[in-house]
Coordinates of C-alpha atoms in Angstrom, one line a residue:
M7 CA 108.2 157.2 33.6
F8 CA 109.2 155.6 30.0
H9 CA 108.2 152.2 30.1
L10 CA 110.3 150.1 27.6
F11 CA 112.4 148.7 29.5
E12 CA 109.8 147.4 32.0
K13 CA 108.1 145.9 29.4
V14 CA 111.3 144.5 27.6
K15 CA 112.3 142.6 30.8
N16 CA 108.6 141.2 31.8
G17 CA 108.9 139.7 28.2
Q18 CA 106.8 142.0 26.7
V19 CA 106.8 144.0 23.0
Y20 CA 106.7 147.5 22.7
I21 CA 104.4 149.2 20.3
I22 CA 105.6 152.5 18.7
A23 CA 102.8 154.5 16.8
E24 CA 105.4 156.7 14.5
M25 CA 103.3 159.9 13.4
S26 CA 106.1 161.4 11.0
A27 CA 104.6 163.4 8.9
N28 CA 101.1 161.9 8.8
H29 CA 99.6 164.9 10.8
A30 CA 99.6 166.2 6.9
G31 CA 99.9 170.0 8.4
R32 CA 97.2 169.8 10.7
L33 CA 97.8 170.1 14.8
E34 CA 94.3 168.2 15.0
N35 CA 95.4 165.4 12.6
A36 CA 98.2 164.9 15.0
L37 CA 96.1 164.9 18.4
E38 CA 93.8 162.3 17.0
I39 CA 97.1 160.4 15.7
V40 CA 97.5 160.3 19.6
R41 CA 94.3 159.1 20.7
Q42 CA 93.5 156.4 17.8
A43 CA 97.1 155.2 18.5
A44 CA 96.0 154.6 22.4
Q45 CA 93.0 152.9 21.4
S46 CA 94.5 151.0 19.2
G47 CA 97.2 149.6 21.6
A48 CA 100.4 151.5 21.0
D49 CA 102.3 152.1 23.7
C50 CA 104.6 155.1 22.5
V51 CA 103.5 157.8 20.4
K52 CA 107.0 158.8 18.2
I53 CA 107.1 162.4 16.7
Q54 CA 110.2 163.6 14.6
T55 CA 112.1 166.8 16.0
Y56 CA 113.3 168.8 13.3
T57 CA 113.0 171.7 10.7
A58 CA 114.3 171.9 7.0
D59 CA 117.0 174.0 8.0
T60 CA 118.4 172.1 10.9
M61 CA 118.2 168.6 8.1
T62 CA 119.8 170.7 4.9
I63 CA 120.1 173.7 3.1
D64 CA 117.9 175.2 0.7
C65 CA 119.7 173.9 -2.7
D66 CA 118.2 173.1 -6.0
N67 CA 122.0 171.7 -7.5
E68 CA 121.8 167.4 -8.7
Y69 CA 122.7 166.4 -5.3
F70 CA 120.2 167.6 -2.8
R71 CA 117.5 166.4 -5.9
I72 CA 115.7 162.8 -5.1
K73 CA 116.0 160.4 -7.5
G74 CA 113.4 157.6 -7.6
G75 CA 111.5 156.0 -5.5
L76 CA 108.2 157.4 -3.5
W77 CA 109.6 160.9 -3.2
D78 CA 111.4 160.8 -6.6
G79 CA 112.0 164.8 -7.8
Y80 CA 111.2 166.0 -4.4
K81 CA 114.3 168.7 -3.3
L82 CA 115.2 167.6 0.2
Y83 CA 114.7 171.0 1.7
D84 CA 111.2 170.9 0.5
L85 CA 110.4 167.9 1.4
Y86 CA 111.7 168.3 5.1
R87 CA 109.4 171.0 4.9
E88 CA 106.6 169.7 4.2
A89 CA 107.1 166.8 6.1
A90 CA 108.0 168.1 9.9
T91 CA 106.2 168.5 12.9
P92 CA 106.2 172.7 14.2
W93 CA 108.5 172.7 17.1
D94 CA 105.1 174.9 18.4
W95 CA 102.6 171.5 18.6
Q96 CA 105.3 169.3 20.8
A97 CA 104.2 170.0 24.0
E98 CA 100.9 169.7 22.8
I99 CA 101.5 167.0 21.4
R100 CA 102.9 165.1 24.7
Q101 CA 100.1 166.3 26.7
Q102 CA 97.8 164.4 25.0
C103 CA 100.0 161.6 24.9
E104 CA 100.0 161.8 28.8
A105 CA 96.2 162.5 28.8
C106 CA 95.9 158.9 26.8
G107 CA 98.1 157.1 29.4
I108 CA 100.6 156.5 26.4
D109 CA 104.8 157.6 26.2
F110 CA 105.9 160.3 23.9
L111 CA 109.0 159.5 22.0
S112 CA 110.9 161.9 19.4
T113 CA 113.8 161.4 17.3
P114 CA 116.0 164.2 17.5
F115 CA 118.2 165.4 14.2
D116 CA 120.1 167.8 15.6
H117 CA 121.9 169.6 18.9
T118 CA 119.1 172.2 19.1
A119 CA 116.3 169.3 18.4
V120 CA 117.9 167.7 22.0
D121 CA 117.6 170.8 23.5
F122 CA 114.3 171.6 22.8
L123 CA 113.2 167.7 23.7
E124 CA 115.2 168.7 27.4
G125 CA 113.1 171.4 27.7
L126 CA 109.5 169.6 26.8
G127 CA 111.3 166.4 29.8
C128 CA 111.3 164.1 26.9
E129 CA 112.6 160.6 28.6
A130 CA 113.7 158.9 25.8
Y131 CA 115.0 159.5 22.3
K132 CA 115.1 157.9 19.1
I133 CA 118.0 157.9 16.6
A134 CA 116.8 157.4 12.8
S135 CA 118.4 155.3 10.7
F136 CA 120.0 157.8 8.7
E137 CA 121.7 159.7 11.5
L138 CA 123.3 156.2 12.7
V139 CA 126.8 157.6 11.4
D140 CA 125.9 160.9 12.9
I141 CA 128.2 160.6 15.6
P142 CA 128.2 164.1 17.7
L143 CA 124.5 163.8 17.3
I144 CA 124.5 160.7 19.1
E145 CA 127.2 161.1 21.6
Y146 CA 125.1 164.4 22.7
T147 CA 121.7 162.9 22.7
A148 CA 123.0 159.7 25.0
S149 CA 124.6 162.6 27.4
K150 CA 121.6 163.1 28.5
G151 CA 120.9 160.0 30.2
K152 CA 118.0 159.1 28.7
P153 CA 117.2 155.5 27.3
M154 CA 118.4 155.4 23.3
I155 CA 116.3 153.9 21.1
L156 CA 119.5 152.9 17.3
S157 CA 117.5 152.2 14.2
C158 CA 119.9 150.3 11.6
G159 CA 118.6 150.4 8.3
M160 CA 122.3 150.6 6.0
G161 CA 123.8 149.7 9.1
T162 CA 126.8 147.8 9.1
I163 CA 128.3 145.9 11.8
E164 CA 131.2 148.4 12.3
E165 CA 128.1 151.4 12.1
I166 CA 125.9 150.1 14.6
Q167 CA 128.9 149.1 17.3
D168 CA 130.2 152.6 16.5
A169 CA 127.4 154.0 17.6
V170 CA 126.6 151.8 20.0
N171 CA 130.0 152.9 21.5
A172 CA 129.2 156.2 21.4
C173 CA 126.3 155.9 23.9
K174 CA 128.8 154.0 26.0
R175 CA 130.8 156.6 26.3
Q176 CA 128.7 158.7 27.6
N177 CA 128.1 156.3 30.0
N178 CA 124.6 155.3 28.5
H179 CA 123.6 152.3 28.4
Q180 CA 119.8 151.8 28.2
I181 CA 120.4 151.4 24.7
V182 CA 117.6 149.5 21.5
L183 CA 118.4 148.6 19.3
L184 CA 116.4 148.3 15.7
K185 CA 116.7 146.0 12.7
C186 CA 115.6 147.8 9.6
C187 CA 115.2 147.7 6.0
S188 CA 115.9 151.1 5.0
E189 CA 113.3 151.0 1.9
Y190 CA 109.7 153.0 1.5
P191 CA 107.8 150.6 1.9
A192 CA 109.9 147.4 2.5
N193 CA 110.3 144.3 0.1
Y194 CA 110.3 141.6 2.0
K195 CA 112.9 140.0 0.5
N196 CA 115.4 142.8 1.7
M197 CA 114.2 142.7 5.4
N198 CA 116.4 139.9 6.6
L199 CA 114.8 139.6 9.5
A200 CA 116.7 136.3 10.8
T201 CA 119.2 139.3 11.5
I202 CA 117.5 140.1 14.6
A203 CA 118.8 137.1 17.2
D204 CA 122.3 137.7 15.6
M205 CA 122.3 141.3 16.3
K206 CA 121.1 140.1 19.4
E207 CA 123.5 137.9 20.6
R208 CA 126.3 140.4 18.9
F209 CA 126.3 143.4 20.2
E210 CA 124.5 142.2 23.9
L211 CA 121.3 144.3 23.8
P212 CA 117.4 144.2 23.1
V213 CA 116.8 144.2 19.9
G214 CA 113.6 145.3 18.2
L215 CA 112.1 146.2 14.6
S216 CA 111.7 149.2 12.7
D217 CA 109.3 148.1 10.5
H218 CA 108.3 149.3 7.2
S219 CA 106.7 146.6 4.9
M220 CA 102.8 147.2 4.5
G221 CA 100.9 144.8 6.6
T222 CA 101.3 142.8 9.4
L223 CA 103.3 140.3 9.1
G224 CA 106.8 141.5 9.1
A225 CA 105.7 142.7 12.6
V226 CA 104.4 139.5 13.2
V227 CA 107.5 137.8 12.1
G228 CA 109.9 140.0 13.7
V229 CA 108.4 139.1 16.9
S230 CA 108.5 135.5 16.3
L231 CA 112.0 135.8 16.1
G232 CA 113.1 137.8 19.1
A233 CA 112.2 141.6 18.8
C234 CA 111.3 142.9 21.5
V235 CA 110.2 146.2 20.0
V236 CA 108.1 147.1 17.0
E237 CA 107.9 150.2 15.5
K238 CA 105.3 151.4 12.4
H239 CA 104.5 154.0 11.0
F240 CA 100.7 155.3 12.0
C241 CA 98.2 157.5 10.1
L242 CA 94.5 158.3 9.8
N243 CA 93.9 157.4 7.0
R244 CA 95.7 156.6 3.8
E245 CA 93.5 159.0 1.8
L246 CA 95.1 162.0 3.7
N247 CA 98.3 161.9 1.9
S248 CA 101.4 162.7 3.3
A249 CA 104.9 162.0 2.6
D250 CA 104.4 158.6 4.6
S251 CA 101.0 157.7 3.9
K252 CA 101.5 155.4 1.3
F253 CA 103.0 153.0 4.0
S254 CA 101.6 153.7 6.8
M255 CA 98.7 151.5 8.8
E256 CA 95.6 153.1 9.5
P257 CA 93.7 152.1 13.0
M258 CA 92.1 149.3 12.6
E259 CA 95.2 147.9 11.0
F260 CA 96.8 149.0 13.6
A261 CA 94.7 146.9 15.7
A262 CA 95.1 144.5 14.2
M263 CA 98.9 144.4 14.1
V264 CA 99.5 145.0 17.7
K265 CA 96.6 141.7 18.5
D266 CA 98.8 139.8 16.5
V267 CA 102.2 140.7 17.6
R268 CA 100.7 140.4 21.5
S269 CA 99.7 137.1 20.4
V270 CA 103.5 135.7 18.7
A271 CA 105.0 137.1 22.0
Q272 CA 102.8 135.3 24.3
I273 CA 103.5 132.4 22.0
R274 CA 107.4 133.0 21.5
G275 CA 107.6 133.0 25.5
Q276 CA 111.1 132.3 26.4
V277 CA 113.1 129.2 27.0
C278 CA 111.7 126.4 28.9
Y279 CA 111.6 122.9 29.3
E280 CA 109.8 122.9 32.7
R281 CA 105.8 121.4 32.3
T282 CA 102.9 123.6 32.3
D283 CA 99.9 122.1 35.0
A284 CA 97.8 120.9 32.0
E285 CA 101.0 119.1 30.7
R286 CA 101.4 117.1 34.3
A287 CA 97.3 116.3 33.9
S288 CA 98.1 114.5 30.9
M289 CA 101.4 112.6 31.6
V290 CA 98.8 109.9 32.1
F291 CA 98.0 109.5 28.3
R292 CA 101.9 108.4 28.0
R293 CA 103.3 104.5 27.1
S294 CA 104.2 102.4 30.3
V295 CA 104.5 98.8 30.4
F296 CA 101.4 97.2 31.0
A297 CA 100.7 93.8 31.8
V298 CA 98.8 92.0 28.0
K299 CA 98.5 88.9 30.0
D300 CA 97.8 87.4 33.8
I301 CA 101.2 86.4 34.7
A302 CA 101.8 84.7 38.3
C303 CA 104.1 85.6 40.7
G304 CA 107.8 84.2 39.3
E305 CA 106.8 83.8 35.3
L306 CA 109.0 84.9 32.9
F307 CA 108.3 88.3 31.5
T308 CA 108.2 88.2 27.6
G309 CA 107.1 90.0 24.7
E310 CA 104.0 87.8 24.9
N311 CA 102.6 89.3 28.3
I312 CA 104.3 92.6 29.0
R313 CA 104.0 95.5 26.2
V314 CA 104.7 99.2 26.2
I315 CA 101.1 101.1 25.6
R316 CA 98.7 104.0 26.7
P317 CA 98.4 105.0 29.3
G318 CA 101.6 105.9 31.8
F319 CA 100.3 104.7 35.0
G320 CA 103.1 101.4 35.0
M321 CA 106.9 101.3 34.4
P322 CA 107.9 103.9 32.1
P323 CA 109.3 102.2 28.1
K324 CA 112.9 102.6 28.9
A325 CA 112.3 99.5 31.5
Y326 CA 110.7 97.5 28.9
H327 CA 113.9 95.7 27.4
K328 CA 115.6 95.2 31.2
L329 CA 112.1 94.1 32.0
L330 CA 112.4 90.8 29.6
G331 CA 113.7 87.1 30.9
T332 CA 113.5 88.3 34.8
R333 CA 111.3 87.1 36.8
A334 CA 107.7 88.9 38.0
V335 CA 107.7 89.6 41.9
K336 CA 103.7 89.7 42.1
D337 CA 100.9 88.3 40.7
Y338 CA 99.9 90.4 37.5
L339 CA 95.7 90.2 35.6
L340 CA 95.1 91.4 32.5
G341 CA 95.6 95.2 31.7
E342 CA 97.0 95.9 35.6
P343 CA 100.1 98.2 35.3
V344 CA 103.8 96.4 36.0
L345 CA 105.5 98.4 38.4
G346 CA 107.8 97.9 41.1
E347 CA 109.8 95.1 39.5
P348 CA 113.9 94.7 40.3
G349 CA 115.1 94.2 36.4
G350 CA 113.4 97.6 35.4
T351 CA 115.1 99.4 38.1

């Protein structure tokens, strides 16, 4: 059972550890990432299912060369060949997730990857930001009837709506959107996490955060603004060089983020105007109307003999002005709460 919607329904944050290329070409690293992510508090480990040939073609002209950024100078085909998670590992990775008690999730990049993952019994799918506009892929993936997580980096309102509509055309309404800044690493000034609330209202769907920024602050702010999912890249050690290691979190960092995110979600809570039990107990320290001099029955209430002070055993402060100029219906001693007076009703 994939636990995302169960957690979201209960007001919890679903935390995804993205493995991506951080296995650095070794299956044992991939399995250890699952174990460490589980120990760090992740709900899910996500991988990516592609080959260089399902992503692009082996071409060396200018269109297929990366210019600038973390992967400057790479040929696309070579980057994807280096970063890919071999398909013959993926069943074992899924089994390791089951053994560790966390969910398994993958991002397919073409129809063959979807078919392969269906054979593994994959229970949900993530669509990467760069594939948000690949409507045929989204439709095919959504047709499998599994939860769909759509990352919205670079997406305009119209493109996000197109992707959502593609899912719904397949009668798949199990959709979560992820706010994302597709920079690696993401610059704080470009993250615009205030968009999370707008996305929730505009698309009427749960919204989370795919966070490529360094550290925990982006995730904490995102959850405080309503994100119900946090996805962060996870590595065993940034010294274990891979295509994604430079903007990935190590286990201790990830565990600290999980702790902070869980706390923020608890602090955020839900819309509530009810008093807590502790607040109800504290109400005795509110202000109320008290006699500050001895007052005889029939004597006028004045600003000299009654005041609004703490504690809260007397009539509420809003009764004070109505009481002034009326006559006391009983004797009051200094320090007694004023109660049950007709002028205060």
